[in-house]
Coordinates of C-alpha atoms in Angstrom, one line a residue:
M4 CA 20.3 -7.3 22.6
D5 CA 20.3 -10.1 20.2
I6 CA 22.3 -9.1 16.9
T7 CA 19.5 -10.4 14.8
V8 CA 17.1 -8.2 16.6
L9 CA 19.1 -5.5 16.2
Y10 CA 19.3 -5.8 12.4
L11 CA 15.5 -5.6 12.8
L12 CA 14.4 -3.0 15.3
V13 CA 17.2 -0.3 14.4
P14 CA 16.5 -0.1 10.8
L15 CA 12.8 0.1 11.5
I16 CA 13.1 3.0 13.9
L17 CA 15.6 5.1 11.8
G18 CA 13.6 4.0 8.3
W19 CA 10.0 4.9 9.9
I20 CA 11.3 8.3 11.3
A21 CA 13.1 9.3 7.8
D22 CA 9.7 8.5 6.1
L23 CA 7.7 10.5 8.6
I24 CA 10.2 13.6 7.8
L25 CA 11.0 13.0 4.5
G26 CA 8.5 11.1 2.6
D27 CA 9.4 10.5 -1.1
P28 CA 11.7 13.4 -1.9
P29 CA 11.6 13.8 -5.8
Y30 CA 15.4 14.3 -6.4
L31 CA 16.2 10.9 -4.7
P32 CA 15.9 7.9 -6.9
H33 CA 13.2 5.2 -5.7
P34 CA 13.4 1.5 -6.3
I35 CA 9.7 1.5 -7.1
V36 CA 10.3 3.4 -10.4
G37 CA 13.1 0.8 -11.2
F38 CA 10.6 -2.2 -10.3
G39 CA 8.2 -0.2 -12.9
K40 CA 10.6 -0.2 -15.7
I41 CA 11.5 -3.8 -15.1
I42 CA 8.0 -4.7 -15.5
S43 CA 7.1 -2.6 -18.2
W44 CA 10.0 -4.1 -20.1
G45 CA 8.9 -7.6 -19.5
E46 CA 5.3 -7.0 -20.0
K47 CA 6.0 -5.7 -23.2
I48 CA 8.1 -8.6 -24.4
L49 CA 5.9 -11.7 -22.9
N50 CA 2.5 -10.4 -23.0
K51 CA 1.8 -11.4 -26.4
G52 CA 0.9 -14.9 -28.3
K53 CA 0.4 -18.0 -26.7
Y54 CA 0.6 -18.9 -23.0
R55 CA 0.2 -15.5 -21.6
L56 CA -1.0 -16.7 -18.3
L57 CA 2.1 -19.2 -18.1
K58 CA 4.4 -16.3 -19.0
G59 CA 2.7 -13.6 -16.5
A60 CA 2.9 -16.3 -13.4
L61 CA 6.6 -17.2 -14.2
F62 CA 7.7 -13.5 -15.1
A63 CA 5.5 -12.5 -11.5
I64 CA 7.1 -15.3 -9.4
I65 CA 10.8 -14.6 -10.7
L66 CA 10.6 -11.1 -9.9
I67 CA 9.2 -11.7 -6.5
I68 CA 11.8 -14.3 -5.6
S69 CA 14.6 -12.2 -7.3
S70 CA 13.7 -9.1 -5.3
F71 CA 13.7 -11.1 -1.9
S72 CA 16.7 -12.7 -3.0
I73 CA 19.0 -9.6 -3.9
I74 CA 18.3 -8.0 -0.8
Y75 CA 18.5 -10.9 1.5
F76 CA 22.3 -11.9 0.1
L77 CA 23.3 -8.1 -0.1
L78 CA 22.4 -7.7 3.5
Q79 CA 24.2 -11.2 4.2
W80 CA 27.3 -9.8 2.4
T81 CA 27.4 -6.2 4.1
S82 CA 27.0 -8.1 7.7
C83 CA 30.3 -9.9 7.1
I84 CA 32.0 -6.5 6.5
H85 CA 30.3 -4.6 9.2
P86 CA 27.1 -4.8 11.3
Y87 CA 26.5 -0.8 10.8
I88 CA 26.5 -1.2 7.1
T89 CA 23.8 -3.7 7.2
I90 CA 21.9 -1.5 9.4
T91 CA 22.1 1.6 7.6
L92 CA 21.1 -0.2 4.2
S93 CA 18.1 -1.9 6.1
A94 CA 16.8 1.2 7.4
I95 CA 17.2 3.0 3.7
I96 CA 15.2 0.2 2.5
V97 CA 12.7 0.4 5.2
F98 CA 12.8 4.4 4.2
Y99 CA 11.7 3.7 0.6
C100 CA 9.1 0.7 1.3
L101 CA 7.3 3.1 3.5
A102 CA 5.1 5.9 2.0
G103 CA 3.0 7.0 5.1
K104 CA 3.7 10.9 4.4
T105 CA 3.6 10.9 0.8
L106 CA 0.4 9.2 0.8
I107 CA -0.9 11.9 3.1
N108 CA 0.6 14.6 1.2
E109 CA -1.0 13.6 -1.8
V110 CA -4.4 13.5 -0.8
R111 CA -4.2 16.9 1.0
Q112 CA -3.1 18.4 -2.2
V113 CA -6.2 17.2 -4.0
F114 CA -8.3 18.7 -1.5
V115 CA -6.1 22.2 -1.8
A116 CA -6.1 22.0 -5.6
L117 CA -10.0 21.2 -5.8
D118 CA -10.4 24.7 -3.6
S119 CA -8.8 26.2 -6.7
S120 CA -10.8 24.7 -9.3
V121 CA -12.3 21.4 -10.5
E122 CA -10.0 20.7 -13.0
E123 CA -7.0 21.2 -10.7
G124 CA -8.7 18.7 -8.4
R125 CA -9.3 16.2 -11.2
E126 CA -5.4 16.7 -12.1
Q127 CA -4.3 16.1 -8.8
L128 CA -6.3 13.1 -8.2
G129 CA -5.4 11.6 -11.2
R130 CA -1.6 11.3 -9.9
I131 CA -2.8 8.8 -7.4
V132 CA -5.8 6.6 -8.8
G133 CA -6.2 4.5 -11.7
R134 CA -9.6 5.8 -12.7
N135 CA -10.8 8.1 -15.3
T136 CA -10.9 11.4 -13.5
S137 CA -12.0 14.0 -16.4
E138 CA -15.6 14.2 -15.6
L139 CA -15.8 13.8 -11.7
S140 CA -17.5 16.3 -9.5
P141 CA -16.2 17.9 -6.7
Q142 CA -17.9 15.5 -4.4
Q143 CA -16.6 12.4 -6.7
I144 CA -13.1 13.8 -6.2
R145 CA -13.3 14.0 -2.4
T146 CA -14.4 10.6 -2.1
A147 CA -12.1 8.8 -4.6
A148 CA -9.3 10.9 -2.8
L149 CA -10.3 9.5 0.7
E150 CA -10.9 6.0 -0.9
T151 CA -7.4 6.1 -1.9
L152 CA -6.0 7.2 1.5
S153 CA -7.6 4.2 3.2
E154 CA -6.8 1.6 0.8
N155 CA -3.3 2.8 0.6
L156 CA -2.8 3.1 4.0
S157 CA -2.9 -0.5 4.0
D158 CA -0.8 -1.1 0.6
G159 CA 1.7 1.8 1.7
V160 CA 2.3 1.3 5.4
I161 CA 0.5 -1.5 7.1
A162 CA 1.1 -4.5 4.8
P163 CA 5.1 -3.3 4.5
L164 CA 5.3 -3.3 8.2
F165 CA 3.4 -6.7 8.2
W166 CA 5.8 -8.1 6.0
F167 CA 9.0 -6.6 7.9
M168 CA 7.7 -8.3 11.0
I169 CA 7.4 -11.8 9.2
L170 CA 10.2 -11.8 6.7
G171 CA 12.6 -9.1 7.7
V172 CA 13.8 -6.3 5.5
P173 CA 14.0 -8.6 2.1
G174 CA 10.3 -9.6 2.9
M175 CA 9.1 -5.9 2.9
F176 CA 11.3 -5.1 -0.3
A177 CA 9.2 -8.3 -1.8
Y178 CA 6.0 -7.4 -0.8
K179 CA 6.6 -3.8 -2.6
M180 CA 7.5 -5.8 -5.8
I181 CA 4.1 -7.6 -5.4
N182 CA 2.1 -4.7 -4.9
T183 CA 3.9 -2.7 -7.9
L184 CA 3.5 -5.8 -10.0
D185 CA -0.5 -5.7 -9.3
S186 CA -0.8 -1.8 -9.9
M187 CA 0.9 -2.0 -12.9
I188 CA -0.5 -5.6 -14.7
G189 CA -3.4 -6.6 -12.1
Y190 CA -6.1 -5.7 -14.2
K191 CA -9.1 -7.6 -15.7
N192 CA -9.2 -6.0 -19.0
E193 CA -8.3 -7.5 -22.2
R194 CA -4.7 -6.9 -22.3
Y195 CA -3.9 -7.7 -18.5
K196 CA -6.6 -10.7 -17.5
D197 CA -4.4 -13.3 -18.6
F198 CA -0.8 -12.2 -18.0
G199 CA -1.5 -10.1 -14.9
C200 CA -3.7 -12.9 -13.3
W201 CA -1.2 -14.5 -10.9
A202 CA 0.3 -10.8 -10.2
A203 CA -3.2 -9.7 -8.9
R204 CA -4.0 -13.2 -7.4
I205 CA -0.6 -12.9 -5.3
D206 CA -1.3 -9.5 -4.2
D207 CA -4.6 -10.5 -2.7
V208 CA -3.1 -13.1 -1.0
A209 CA 0.0 -10.8 0.5
N210 CA -2.7 -8.3 1.9
Y211 CA -5.1 -10.5 3.0
I212 CA -4.4 -10.2 6.7
P213 CA -3.1 -6.5 6.5
A214 CA -6.0 -5.2 4.8
R215 CA -7.9 -6.5 7.7
L216 CA -5.3 -5.8 10.2
T217 CA -5.7 -2.1 9.0
A218 CA -9.4 -1.9 9.5
F219 CA -9.0 -3.1 13.0
L220 CA -6.1 -0.6 13.7
M221 CA -8.3 2.3 12.3
I222 CA -11.5 1.6 14.4
L223 CA -9.0 1.5 17.4
A224 CA -7.5 4.3 16.3
S225 CA -10.8 6.1 16.0
G226 CA -12.2 5.0 19.5
Q227 CA -15.5 3.9 17.8
I228 CA -15.3 0.1 18.6
H229 CA -19.0 -0.2 17.2
L230 CA -17.7 -0.1 13.8
F231 CA -16.7 -3.3 13.7
A232 CA -20.1 -4.4 12.6
F233 CA -20.3 -1.6 10.2
V234 CA -16.8 -3.3 8.5
R235 CA -18.3 -6.7 8.7
K236 CA -21.6 -5.8 6.9
Y237 CA -20.0 -3.7 4.1
A238 CA -16.3 -5.1 3.7
N239 CA -17.1 -8.0 1.7
Q240 CA -19.2 -5.8 -0.8
H241 CA -16.0 -4.6 -2.5
L242 CA -15.2 -6.1 -5.8
S243 CA -11.4 -6.5 -4.4
P244 CA -11.4 -9.4 -1.5
N245 CA -9.3 -6.8 0.8
S246 CA -9.7 -3.1 0.0
G247 CA -13.3 -3.1 1.3
Y248 CA -11.8 -3.5 4.8
P249 CA -9.8 -0.1 5.0
E250 CA -12.6 1.7 2.8
S251 CA -15.1 0.4 5.0
A252 CA -13.6 1.5 8.1
L253 CA -12.9 5.0 7.1
A254 CA -16.3 5.2 5.6
G255 CA -17.8 4.3 8.9
I256 CA -15.5 6.5 11.0
L257 CA -16.7 9.4 8.8
N258 CA -20.0 8.4 8.4
C259 CA -20.0 8.7 4.8
R260 CA -20.5 6.6 1.7
F261 CA -17.9 5.1 -0.7
G262 CA -18.2 3.2 -3.8
G263 CA -20.6 3.9 -6.9
T264 CA -19.5 3.5 -11.0
H265 CA -16.3 4.7 -12.2
T266 CA -14.0 4.2 -15.5
Y267 CA -10.8 2.4 -15.3
L268 CA -8.6 2.2 -18.2
D269 CA -11.6 2.9 -20.5
K270 CA -13.7 0.4 -18.7
I271 CA -16.9 1.0 -16.5
V272 CA -17.0 -0.7 -13.1
V273 CA -19.7 -0.7 -11.1
K274 CA -18.8 -0.8 -7.3
P275 CA -21.0 -1.5 -5.0
Y276 CA -21.7 1.4 -2.1
I277 CA -19.9 1.3 1.2
G278 CA -22.2 3.0 3.6
E279 CA -25.6 4.6 3.5
Q280 CA -24.8 8.6 4.2
D281 CA -24.2 10.2 1.1
K282 CA -22.9 13.3 2.9
I283 CA -21.0 16.0 1.4
L284 CA -17.5 16.0 2.3
D285 CA -15.1 18.6 2.9
S286 CA -11.7 19.6 4.1
S287 CA -12.9 18.6 7.6
D288 CA -13.6 15.1 6.9
M289 CA -9.8 15.0 4.9
A290 CA -8.2 16.2 8.2
T291 CA -10.2 13.7 10.0
A292 CA -9.1 10.8 7.8
I293 CA -5.6 12.0 7.9
M294 CA -5.4 12.0 11.8
I295 CA -6.7 8.1 11.7
N296 CA -4.2 7.4 9.1
K297 CA -1.4 8.8 11.3
R298 CA -2.9 7.1 14.5
T299 CA -3.3 4.0 12.7
E300 CA 0.4 3.9 11.3
L301 CA 1.6 4.7 15.0
L302 CA -0.4 1.6 16.7
M303 CA 0.9 -0.6 13.8
F304 CA 4.6 0.7 14.3
L305 CA 4.5 0.3 18.1
F306 CA 3.0 -3.2 17.5
V307 CA 6.0 -4.0 15.1
V308 CA 8.7 -2.8 17.8
C309 CA 7.2 -4.7 20.5
Y310 CA 7.0 -7.8 18.4
C311 CA 11.0 -7.3 17.8
L312 CA 11.6 -6.6 21.4
T313 CA 9.6 -9.9 22.4
L314 CA 11.8 -11.8 19.7
D315 CA 14.8 -10.5 21.7
I316 CA 13.4 -12.1 24.9
I317 CA 13.0 -15.2 23.1
L318 CA 16.2 -15.4 21.6
R319 CA 18.6 -14.9 24.9

């Protein structure tokens, strides 16, 4: 096997298996936390006065290029010492860049907490969504959790694997910086509409193909091929150019309705409905959604493995 492919395939397999087993253990330091601290520090310094759009653009671009470059040159350096060091480090980065198990656990815990009390369900949901959860009904809590499950399947699993396939481990790491920037400053409110504009647009571009690929794989995983028409009908009605694809795929699979009016950072946001069947969601829908997530992730993982093996044949 070509050494370049070895640097891709082995870390991918090890990192993916580690995420399946461990998720994000709270006792381990996580680079995303570091991303968050850097972004928060820079935002406080730069997001004031004049030229906020320009400062936000330069800030985002510098962080993304820096995150790619640091990992790229770090792996180049370790490869000069010993290939096994590079493979091990790459596997650790892959592990940290995937969020499949953690996402599923968080959504499952929302449903479990809601079975205890509405207030516990709201509190648990608040851990994984940006909207105000203080007045949500049980139905709205379950809906929000499943919307998040589908959207973050794209952001937390499929997109990192896609960028791993395109730009290797450095590309995967840089994508996580893009996604973190968007989640922290990519809002259209008064504070971030200028400073976070570029972060939001870069995230839209980075997720354009992965979001559509996620919906495609979700439908394949469900075996309901007719849902392609459902996704075509509803995906573009979402306020986001990308989130509507995985959300509409899951809404079609569950035969339910997503969307509606929510409060984000004290701002009321009216989201068009995705789907027409306003059915009462329950734990069986959560179980179905989790099964689809797992199958979709497996399909994407196998796709990337096949890509690496094909690359090996080409490079021989």
